[in-house]
XYZ file of C-alpha atoms in Angstrom:
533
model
C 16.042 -20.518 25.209
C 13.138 -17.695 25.536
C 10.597 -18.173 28.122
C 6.983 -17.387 27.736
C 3.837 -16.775 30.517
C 0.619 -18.206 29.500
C -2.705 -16.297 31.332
C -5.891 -17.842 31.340
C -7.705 -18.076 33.911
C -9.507 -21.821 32.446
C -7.124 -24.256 33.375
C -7.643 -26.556 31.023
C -6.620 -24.325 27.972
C -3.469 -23.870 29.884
C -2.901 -27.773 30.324
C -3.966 -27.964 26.646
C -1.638 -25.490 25.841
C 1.412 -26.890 28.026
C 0.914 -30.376 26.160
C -0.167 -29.879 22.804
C 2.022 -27.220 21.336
C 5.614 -28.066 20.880
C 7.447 -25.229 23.089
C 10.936 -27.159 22.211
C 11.000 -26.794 18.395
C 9.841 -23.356 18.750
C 12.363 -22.291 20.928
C 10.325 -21.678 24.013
C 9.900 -22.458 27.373
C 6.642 -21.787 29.806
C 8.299 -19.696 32.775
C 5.101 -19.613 34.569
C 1.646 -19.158 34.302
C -1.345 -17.078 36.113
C -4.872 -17.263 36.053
C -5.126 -13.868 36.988
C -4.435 -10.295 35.841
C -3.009 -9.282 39.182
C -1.222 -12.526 39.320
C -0.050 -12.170 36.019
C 1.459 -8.550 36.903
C 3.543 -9.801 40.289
C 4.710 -13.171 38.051
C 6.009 -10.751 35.108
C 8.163 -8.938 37.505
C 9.843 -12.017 39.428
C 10.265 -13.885 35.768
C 10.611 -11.299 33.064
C 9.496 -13.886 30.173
C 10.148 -12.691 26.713
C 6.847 -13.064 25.817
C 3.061 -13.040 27.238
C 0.085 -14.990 25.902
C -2.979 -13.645 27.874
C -6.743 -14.439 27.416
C -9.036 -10.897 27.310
C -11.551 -11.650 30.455
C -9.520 -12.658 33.739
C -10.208 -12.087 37.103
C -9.311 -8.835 38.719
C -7.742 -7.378 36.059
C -8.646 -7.870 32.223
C -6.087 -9.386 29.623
C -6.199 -6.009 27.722
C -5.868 -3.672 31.022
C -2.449 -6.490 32.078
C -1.735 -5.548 28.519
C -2.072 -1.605 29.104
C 0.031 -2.378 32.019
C 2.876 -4.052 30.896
C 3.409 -1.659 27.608
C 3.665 1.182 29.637
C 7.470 -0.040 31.395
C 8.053 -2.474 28.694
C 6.936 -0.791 24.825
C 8.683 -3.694 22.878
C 6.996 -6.900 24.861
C 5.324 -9.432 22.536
C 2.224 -10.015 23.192
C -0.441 -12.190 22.408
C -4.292 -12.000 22.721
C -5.824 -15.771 23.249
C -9.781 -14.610 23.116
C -12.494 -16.673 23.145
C -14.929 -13.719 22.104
C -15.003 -12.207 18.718
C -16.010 -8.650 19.524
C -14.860 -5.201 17.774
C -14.244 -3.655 20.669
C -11.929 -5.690 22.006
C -10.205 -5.929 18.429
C -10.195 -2.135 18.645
C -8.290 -1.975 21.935
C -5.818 -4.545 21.313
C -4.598 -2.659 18.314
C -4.556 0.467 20.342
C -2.606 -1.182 23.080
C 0.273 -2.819 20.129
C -1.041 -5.964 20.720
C 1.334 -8.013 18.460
C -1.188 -10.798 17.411
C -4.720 -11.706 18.233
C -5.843 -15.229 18.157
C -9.423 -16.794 18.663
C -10.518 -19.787 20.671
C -10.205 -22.322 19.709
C -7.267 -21.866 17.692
C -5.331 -24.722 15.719
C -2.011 -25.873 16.973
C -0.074 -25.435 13.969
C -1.920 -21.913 13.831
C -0.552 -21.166 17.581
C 2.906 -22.540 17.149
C 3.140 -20.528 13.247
C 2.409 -17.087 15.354
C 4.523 -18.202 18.030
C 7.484 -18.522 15.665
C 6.516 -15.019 13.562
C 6.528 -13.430 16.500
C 10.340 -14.743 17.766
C 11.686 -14.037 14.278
C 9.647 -10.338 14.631
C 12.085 -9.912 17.791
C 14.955 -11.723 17.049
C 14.988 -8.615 13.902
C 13.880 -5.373 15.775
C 16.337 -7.019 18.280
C 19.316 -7.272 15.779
C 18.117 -3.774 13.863
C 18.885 -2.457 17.316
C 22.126 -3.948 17.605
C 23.182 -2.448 14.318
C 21.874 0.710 15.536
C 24.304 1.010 18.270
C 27.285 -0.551 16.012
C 26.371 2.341 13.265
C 26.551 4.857 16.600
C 29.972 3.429 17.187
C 30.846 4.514 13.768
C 28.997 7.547 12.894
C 31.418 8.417 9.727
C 30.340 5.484 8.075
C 26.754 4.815 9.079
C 24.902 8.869 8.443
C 24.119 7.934 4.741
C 22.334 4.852 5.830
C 20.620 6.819 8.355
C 19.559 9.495 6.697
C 18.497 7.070 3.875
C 16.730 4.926 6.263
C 14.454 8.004 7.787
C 14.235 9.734 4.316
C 12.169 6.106 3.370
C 10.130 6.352 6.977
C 9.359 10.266 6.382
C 7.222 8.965 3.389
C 5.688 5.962 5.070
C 5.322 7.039 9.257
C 3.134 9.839 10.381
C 5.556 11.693 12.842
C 4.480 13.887 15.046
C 6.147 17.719 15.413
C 7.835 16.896 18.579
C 9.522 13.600 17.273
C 11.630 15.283 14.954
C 13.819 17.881 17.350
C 16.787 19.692 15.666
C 18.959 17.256 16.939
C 17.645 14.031 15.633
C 18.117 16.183 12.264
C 21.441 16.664 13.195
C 22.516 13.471 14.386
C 21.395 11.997 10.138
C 22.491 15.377 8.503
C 19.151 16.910 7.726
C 18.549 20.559 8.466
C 14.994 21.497 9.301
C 13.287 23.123 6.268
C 11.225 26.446 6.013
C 9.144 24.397 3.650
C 9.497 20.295 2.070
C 7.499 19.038 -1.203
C 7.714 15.340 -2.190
C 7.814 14.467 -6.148
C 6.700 10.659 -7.246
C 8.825 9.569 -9.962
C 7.173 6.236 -11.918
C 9.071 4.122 -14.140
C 6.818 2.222 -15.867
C 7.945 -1.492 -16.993
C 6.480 -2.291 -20.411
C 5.188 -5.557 -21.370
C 8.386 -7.252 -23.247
C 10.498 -6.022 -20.310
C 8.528 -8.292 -18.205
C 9.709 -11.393 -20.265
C 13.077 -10.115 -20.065
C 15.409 -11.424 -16.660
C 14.883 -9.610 -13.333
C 18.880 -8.524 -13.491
C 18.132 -6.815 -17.196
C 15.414 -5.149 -15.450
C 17.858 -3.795 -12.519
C 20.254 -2.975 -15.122
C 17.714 -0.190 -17.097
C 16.151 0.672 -13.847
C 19.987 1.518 -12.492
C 20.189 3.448 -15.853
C 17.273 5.528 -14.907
C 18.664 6.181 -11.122
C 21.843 7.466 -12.527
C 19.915 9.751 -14.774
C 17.544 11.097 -11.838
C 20.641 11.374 -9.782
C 23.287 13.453 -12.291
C 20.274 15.427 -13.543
C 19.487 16.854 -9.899
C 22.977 17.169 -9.211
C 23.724 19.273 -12.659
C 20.529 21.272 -12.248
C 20.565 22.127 -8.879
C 23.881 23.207 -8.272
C 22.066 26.540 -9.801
C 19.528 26.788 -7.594
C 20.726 28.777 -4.606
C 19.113 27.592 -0.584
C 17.601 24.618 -1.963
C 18.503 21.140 -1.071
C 17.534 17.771 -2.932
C 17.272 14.398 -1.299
C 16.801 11.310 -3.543
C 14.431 8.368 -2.155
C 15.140 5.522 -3.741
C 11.450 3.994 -2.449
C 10.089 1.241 -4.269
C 11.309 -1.237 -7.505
C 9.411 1.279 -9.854
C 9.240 4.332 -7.746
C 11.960 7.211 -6.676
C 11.077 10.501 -4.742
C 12.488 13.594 -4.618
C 12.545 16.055 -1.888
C 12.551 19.422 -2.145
C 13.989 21.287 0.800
C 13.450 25.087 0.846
C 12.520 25.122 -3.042
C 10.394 28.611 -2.662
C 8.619 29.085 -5.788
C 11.297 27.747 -7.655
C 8.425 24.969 -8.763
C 8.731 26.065 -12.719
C 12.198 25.646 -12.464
C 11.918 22.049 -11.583
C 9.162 20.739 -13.600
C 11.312 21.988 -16.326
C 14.559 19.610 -14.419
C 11.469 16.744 -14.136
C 10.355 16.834 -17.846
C 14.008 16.634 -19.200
C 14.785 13.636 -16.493
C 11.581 11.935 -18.853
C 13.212 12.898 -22.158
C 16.281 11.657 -21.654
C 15.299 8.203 -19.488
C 13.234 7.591 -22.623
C 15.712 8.520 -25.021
C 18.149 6.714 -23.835
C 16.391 3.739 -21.793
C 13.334 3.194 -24.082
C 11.238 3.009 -20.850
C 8.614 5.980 -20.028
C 8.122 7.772 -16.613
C 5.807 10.262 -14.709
C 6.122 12.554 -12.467
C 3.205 13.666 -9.664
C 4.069 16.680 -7.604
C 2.324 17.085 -4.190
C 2.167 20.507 -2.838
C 4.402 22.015 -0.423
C 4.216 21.579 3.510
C 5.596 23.581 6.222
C 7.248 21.133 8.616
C 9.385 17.436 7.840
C 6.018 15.572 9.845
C 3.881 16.415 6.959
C 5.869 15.384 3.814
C 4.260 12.075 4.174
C 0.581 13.628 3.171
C 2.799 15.554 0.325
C 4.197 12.603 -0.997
C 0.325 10.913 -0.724
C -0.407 13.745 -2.558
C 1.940 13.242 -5.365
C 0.855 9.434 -5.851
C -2.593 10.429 -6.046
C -1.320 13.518 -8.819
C 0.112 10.290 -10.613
C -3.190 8.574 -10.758
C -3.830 10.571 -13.503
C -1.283 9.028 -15.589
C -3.539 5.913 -15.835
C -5.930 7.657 -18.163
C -4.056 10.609 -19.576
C -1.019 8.914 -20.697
C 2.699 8.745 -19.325
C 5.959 10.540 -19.587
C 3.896 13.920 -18.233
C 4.397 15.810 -14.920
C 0.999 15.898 -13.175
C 0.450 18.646 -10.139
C -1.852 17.347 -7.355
C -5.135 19.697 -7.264
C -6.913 19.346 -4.129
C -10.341 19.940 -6.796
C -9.474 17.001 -8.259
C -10.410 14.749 -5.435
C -13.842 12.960 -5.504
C -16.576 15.302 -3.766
C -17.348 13.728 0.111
C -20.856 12.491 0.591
C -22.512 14.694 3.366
C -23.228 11.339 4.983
C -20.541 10.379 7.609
C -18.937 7.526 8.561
C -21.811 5.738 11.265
C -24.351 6.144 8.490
C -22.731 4.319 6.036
C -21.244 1.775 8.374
C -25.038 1.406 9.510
C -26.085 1.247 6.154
C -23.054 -1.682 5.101
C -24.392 -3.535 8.400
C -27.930 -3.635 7.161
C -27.238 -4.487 3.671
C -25.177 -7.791 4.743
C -28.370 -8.408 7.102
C -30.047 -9.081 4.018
C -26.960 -10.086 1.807
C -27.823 -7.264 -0.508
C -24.207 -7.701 -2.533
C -25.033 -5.038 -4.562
C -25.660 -2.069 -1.868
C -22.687 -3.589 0.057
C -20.894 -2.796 -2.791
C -22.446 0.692 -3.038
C -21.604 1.403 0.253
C -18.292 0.706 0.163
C -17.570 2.863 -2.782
C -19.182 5.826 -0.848
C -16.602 4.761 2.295
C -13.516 4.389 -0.412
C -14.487 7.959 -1.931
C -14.575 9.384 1.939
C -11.278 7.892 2.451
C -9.905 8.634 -0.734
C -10.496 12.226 -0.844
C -7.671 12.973 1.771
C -7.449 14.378 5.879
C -8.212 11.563 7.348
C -5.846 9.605 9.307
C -4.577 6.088 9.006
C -5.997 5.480 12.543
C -9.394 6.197 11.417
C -9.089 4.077 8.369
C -7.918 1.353 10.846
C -10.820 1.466 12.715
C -13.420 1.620 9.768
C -11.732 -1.447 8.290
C -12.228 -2.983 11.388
C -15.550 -2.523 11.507
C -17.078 -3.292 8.006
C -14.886 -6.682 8.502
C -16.295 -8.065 11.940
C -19.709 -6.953 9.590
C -18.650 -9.473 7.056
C -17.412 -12.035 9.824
C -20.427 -11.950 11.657
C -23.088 -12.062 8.454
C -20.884 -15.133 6.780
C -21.454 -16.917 10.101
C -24.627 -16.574 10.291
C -25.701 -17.962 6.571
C -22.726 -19.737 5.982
C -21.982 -21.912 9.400
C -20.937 -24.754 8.078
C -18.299 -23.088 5.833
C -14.992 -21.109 6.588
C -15.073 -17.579 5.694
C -12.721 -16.332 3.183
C -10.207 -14.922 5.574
C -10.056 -15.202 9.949
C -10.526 -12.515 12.044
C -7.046 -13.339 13.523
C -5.522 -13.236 10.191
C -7.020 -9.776 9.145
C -5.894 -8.302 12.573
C -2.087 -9.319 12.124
C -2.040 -8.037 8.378
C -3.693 -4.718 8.919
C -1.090 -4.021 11.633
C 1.661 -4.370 8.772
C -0.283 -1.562 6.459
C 1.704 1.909 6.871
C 0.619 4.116 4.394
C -2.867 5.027 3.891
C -3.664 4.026 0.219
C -1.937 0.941 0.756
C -4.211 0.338 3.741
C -7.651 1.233 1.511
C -6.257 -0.822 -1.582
C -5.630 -3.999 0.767
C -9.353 -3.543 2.632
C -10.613 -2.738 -0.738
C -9.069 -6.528 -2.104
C -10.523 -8.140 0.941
C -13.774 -6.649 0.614
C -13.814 -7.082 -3.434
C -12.601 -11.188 -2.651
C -15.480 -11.427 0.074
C -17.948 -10.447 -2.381
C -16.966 -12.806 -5.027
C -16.855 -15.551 -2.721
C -20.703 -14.457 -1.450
C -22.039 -14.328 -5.015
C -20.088 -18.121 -5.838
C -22.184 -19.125 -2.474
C -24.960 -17.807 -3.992
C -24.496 -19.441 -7.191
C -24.396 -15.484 -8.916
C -22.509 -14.470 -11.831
C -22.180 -10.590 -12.555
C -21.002 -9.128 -15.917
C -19.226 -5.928 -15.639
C -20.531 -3.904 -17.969
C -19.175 -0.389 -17.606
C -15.502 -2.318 -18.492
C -17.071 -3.893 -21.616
C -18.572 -0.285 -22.716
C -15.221 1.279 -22.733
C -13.880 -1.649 -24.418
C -16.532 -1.638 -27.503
C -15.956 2.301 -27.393
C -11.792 1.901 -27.624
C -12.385 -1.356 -30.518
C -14.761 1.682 -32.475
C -12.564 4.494 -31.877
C -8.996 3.364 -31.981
C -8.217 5.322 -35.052
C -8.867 8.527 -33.540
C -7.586 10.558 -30.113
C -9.451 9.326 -27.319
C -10.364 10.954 -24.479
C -11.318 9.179 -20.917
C -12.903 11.565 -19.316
C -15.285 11.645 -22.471
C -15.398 8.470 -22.251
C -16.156 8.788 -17.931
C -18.726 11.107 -18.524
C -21.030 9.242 -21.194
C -21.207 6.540 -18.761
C -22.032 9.025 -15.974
C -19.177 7.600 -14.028
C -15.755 9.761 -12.292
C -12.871 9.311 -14.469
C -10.903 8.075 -11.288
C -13.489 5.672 -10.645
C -13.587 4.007 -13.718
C -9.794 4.041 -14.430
C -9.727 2.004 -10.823
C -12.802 0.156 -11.563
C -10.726 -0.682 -15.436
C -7.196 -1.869 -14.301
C -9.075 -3.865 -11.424
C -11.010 -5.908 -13.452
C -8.940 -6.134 -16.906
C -4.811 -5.913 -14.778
C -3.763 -3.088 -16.453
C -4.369 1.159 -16.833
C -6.521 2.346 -19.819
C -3.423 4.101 -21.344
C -1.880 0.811 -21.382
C -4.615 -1.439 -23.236
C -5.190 1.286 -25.675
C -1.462 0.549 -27.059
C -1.201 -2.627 -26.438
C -4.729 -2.965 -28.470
C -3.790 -0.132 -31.448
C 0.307 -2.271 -31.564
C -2.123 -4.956 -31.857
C -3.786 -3.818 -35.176
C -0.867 -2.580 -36.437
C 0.934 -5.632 -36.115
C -2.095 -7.066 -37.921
C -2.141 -4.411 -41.106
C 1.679 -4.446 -41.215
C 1.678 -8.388 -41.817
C -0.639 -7.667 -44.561
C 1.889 -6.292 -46.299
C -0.948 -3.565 -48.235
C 0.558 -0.502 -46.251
C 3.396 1.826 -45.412
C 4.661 1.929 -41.831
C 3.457 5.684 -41.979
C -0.155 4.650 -43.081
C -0.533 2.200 -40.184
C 0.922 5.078 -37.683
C -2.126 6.710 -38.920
C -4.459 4.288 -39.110
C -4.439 3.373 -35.363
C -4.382 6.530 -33.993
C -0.532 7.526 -32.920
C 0.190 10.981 -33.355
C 3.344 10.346 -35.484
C 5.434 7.603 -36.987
C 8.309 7.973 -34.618
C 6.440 7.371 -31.389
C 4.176 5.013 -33.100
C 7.762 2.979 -34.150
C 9.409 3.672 -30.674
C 5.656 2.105 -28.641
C 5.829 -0.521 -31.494
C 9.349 -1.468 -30.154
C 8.835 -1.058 -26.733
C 5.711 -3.751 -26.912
C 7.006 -5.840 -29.466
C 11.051 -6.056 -29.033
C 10.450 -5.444 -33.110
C 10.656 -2.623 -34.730
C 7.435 -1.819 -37.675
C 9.728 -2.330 -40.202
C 10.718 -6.286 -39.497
C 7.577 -7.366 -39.098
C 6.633 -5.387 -42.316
């Protein structure tokens, strides 16, 4: 059984937690207990518990400097923070310290003994990942590809620093250092009858489209002398390619890119894009090229799929002059006098910052930090007889699980857009959005014709990356995607009025010809124009 230390220096939160939480069931049992940071320090070394529940102001030594302390000899300790005091600061320091969870007095039992048991199953996997580590090292034949797969993934989703990558790390998984290292997104996009279909069809046509990617770069490249291709398979929807040592071969594959779209469409009925990020000098900064290649594939939410979209540093948002404590002091004042509205201002100025690239997960960590214990504190204070929408101690553990940066702004920007919602329910408001509705009436006018976004953007004075957020956030899906799904809709309503060809209707709702119009048709419908006709 694993032992745990308690450390609080009020003894009856230790007899409270002694009796109340069920140490047995969890798998636990207390090896000691201090009341001290000192103490705490000499009782570590004679016991070696597994883990360390500490309160944050003790007697000689604070929980956060025992913390500090203890990480320095023993980097994979759990530990947990037991505060009674809700500040930033100490939030701030416990992340910076690895603090694996940080609870607030008084907590609930079944709140306790839950992190308690996250954190033993947290172990029990690093533990047993680092048990197959050393079987894999036993047999190195058999384990490289695995490796090398399993650090591809982390190059796009850890920021490494130069030193942590030595030559013979790259060795030791196969990987030769590159002069240079670009990362391609591939999407797949999964149309709306393929959701209906089973999760295993799904696999099927997306194992279709990895055998494509894969034979493609292996025909292709074989002709393309020094450069080296690795294969990510990253996501459900999403592959990356690597380009090792490519030097200005780009042309060449954009060219391998656009015929990997052909032929997954051709052959798959299912479209994809492709966002190139630019290239980098050194493996530790593929993970801002790949960033850079998502973002390039934002534009495939308002200009259409199956393209191959370069990232352009000009295309990012312009930075507001005004820095980071400004607006923070500005989002602090405006929930002083629950001004929703210039919260909500605010926070697009702060996303925009953020969004427009060189600045460092750490830095979004700590600006998330602080516009929440805003909202914490400001709920509290109007709203004390009601639970906020989400604990402090809850935020802290799931912004410790956020490893790339736009994941990290999309999750604070959910929070912050849920908080909001539940402030204007408090406060009995209901809000319209109108800018959605506008493009709306402006696709049910113009469906007939080509439509442009951006025109679209810029009558209603807003960025086109803005909106197209602002669009699938409130309706659940990209602009490219409702205008089909809304001209398949007409069509489907002309062609059961049997008064026109399936050429006319192409026309009529604003495809460019009758064989893509038939081929979206399909792809929507699981019909073809013709049987419902």
């Amino acid at each position: 059984m694993k032992t745990i230390m308690l450390v609080d220096d009020d003894p009856h939160i230790v007899k409270a937690l002694t009796d109340h939480i069920d140490w047995p069931s969890i798998g636990l049992r207390i090896a000691g207990t201090a009341s001290n940071g000192v103490d705490a320090l000499e009782l570590f070394q004679q016991l070696r518990p597994d883990l360390v529940m500490t309160d944050v102001y003790l007697p000689g030594m604070t929980g956060l400097e025992v913390t500090q302390a203890l990480r320095r000899d023993y980097p994979h300790l759990p530990i947990i923070i037991l505060s009674g005091y809700d500040e930033f600061e100490n939030a701030r320091a416990a992340m910076r310290w690895g603090v694996n969870h940080f609870l607030l007095k008084p907590a609930e039992v079944e709140e306790i003994e839950s992190v308690l048991r996250e954190v033993l199953l947290e172990e029990d996997v690093r533990k047993r990942r680092e048990q197959l580590e050393r079987t894999y090292k036993q047999e190195i034949g058999r384990v490289v590809p695995y490796l090398r797969k399993l650090f591809l993934h982390e190059l796009l989703t850890t920021r490494y620093r130069e030193e942590e990558l030595p030559a013979e790390r790259m060795d030791y998984v196969g990987i030769r250092i590159p002069s240079q290292v670009r990362a391609i997104s591939l999407q797949l996009y999964r149309p709306a009858f393929l959701t209906r279909m089973k999760e295993r069809d799904w696999q099927l046509l997306r194992y279709g489209a990895a055998d494509i990617i894969q034979e493609t770069v292996k025909e292709q490249t074989t002709q393309i002398n020094d450069c080296h291709v690795e294969i990510v398979d990253y996501s459900d929807q999403v592959f990356v390619l690597l380009l090792f040592d490519e030097k200005g071969l780009l042309e060449q594959f954009e060219s391998i890119i656009e015929r990997m779209i052909d032929q997954i469409f051709t052959y798959l009925k299912i479209e994809m894009s492709a966002g190139i990020g630019t290239s980098k000098g050194h493996l530790c900064e593929v993970m801002d090229s790949y960033l850079e290649s998502r973002e390039a594939l934002e534009k495939a939410e308002f200009q259409g799929g199956s393209h191959v979209y370069r990232y352009d540093s000009s295309d990012a948002l312009t930075p507001s002059t005004t820095d980071y404590s400004l607006l923070l002091r500005q989002w602090s004042e405006s929930w002083t006098d629950m001004r929703t509205d210039l919260a909500e201002e605010t926070w697009v100025q702060l996303r925009n910052l953020l969004d427009v690239g060189g600045t460092s997960i750490q830095d979004v960590q700590v600006v998330a930090v602080s516009l929440f214990d805003t909202l914490i504190h400001s709920w509290n204070r109007h709203y004390p007889m009601v639970a906020p929408p989400l604990a402090m101690s809850h935020f802290l553990r799931e912004i410790q699980s956020k490893y790339g940066l736009q994941d990290l702004i999309c999750w604070m920007d959910g929070i912050i857009r849920n908080w909001m919602e539940q402030i204007r329910k408090e406060m009995g408001e209901k809000k319209s959005n109108k800018l959605v509705e506008q493009v709306k009436q402006y696709v049910e006018m113009h469906y007939a014709e080509e439509i442009s976004f951006e025109a679209i953007a810029k009558g209603l004075f807003v960025h086109p990356k803005y909106l197209s957020q602002l669009f699938k956030r409130v309706t659940g899906e990209n602009f490219v995607s409702y205008v089909k799904r809304y001209r398949i809709q007409r069509a489907l309503e002309l062609l059961q009025s049997g008064h026109y060809m399936v050429y006319e209707v192409s026309e009529m709702t604003g495809f460019r010809n009758a064989t893509y119009f038939s081929q979206v048709f399909k792809m929507l419908t699981g019909k073809s124009p013709s049987e419902v006709g």
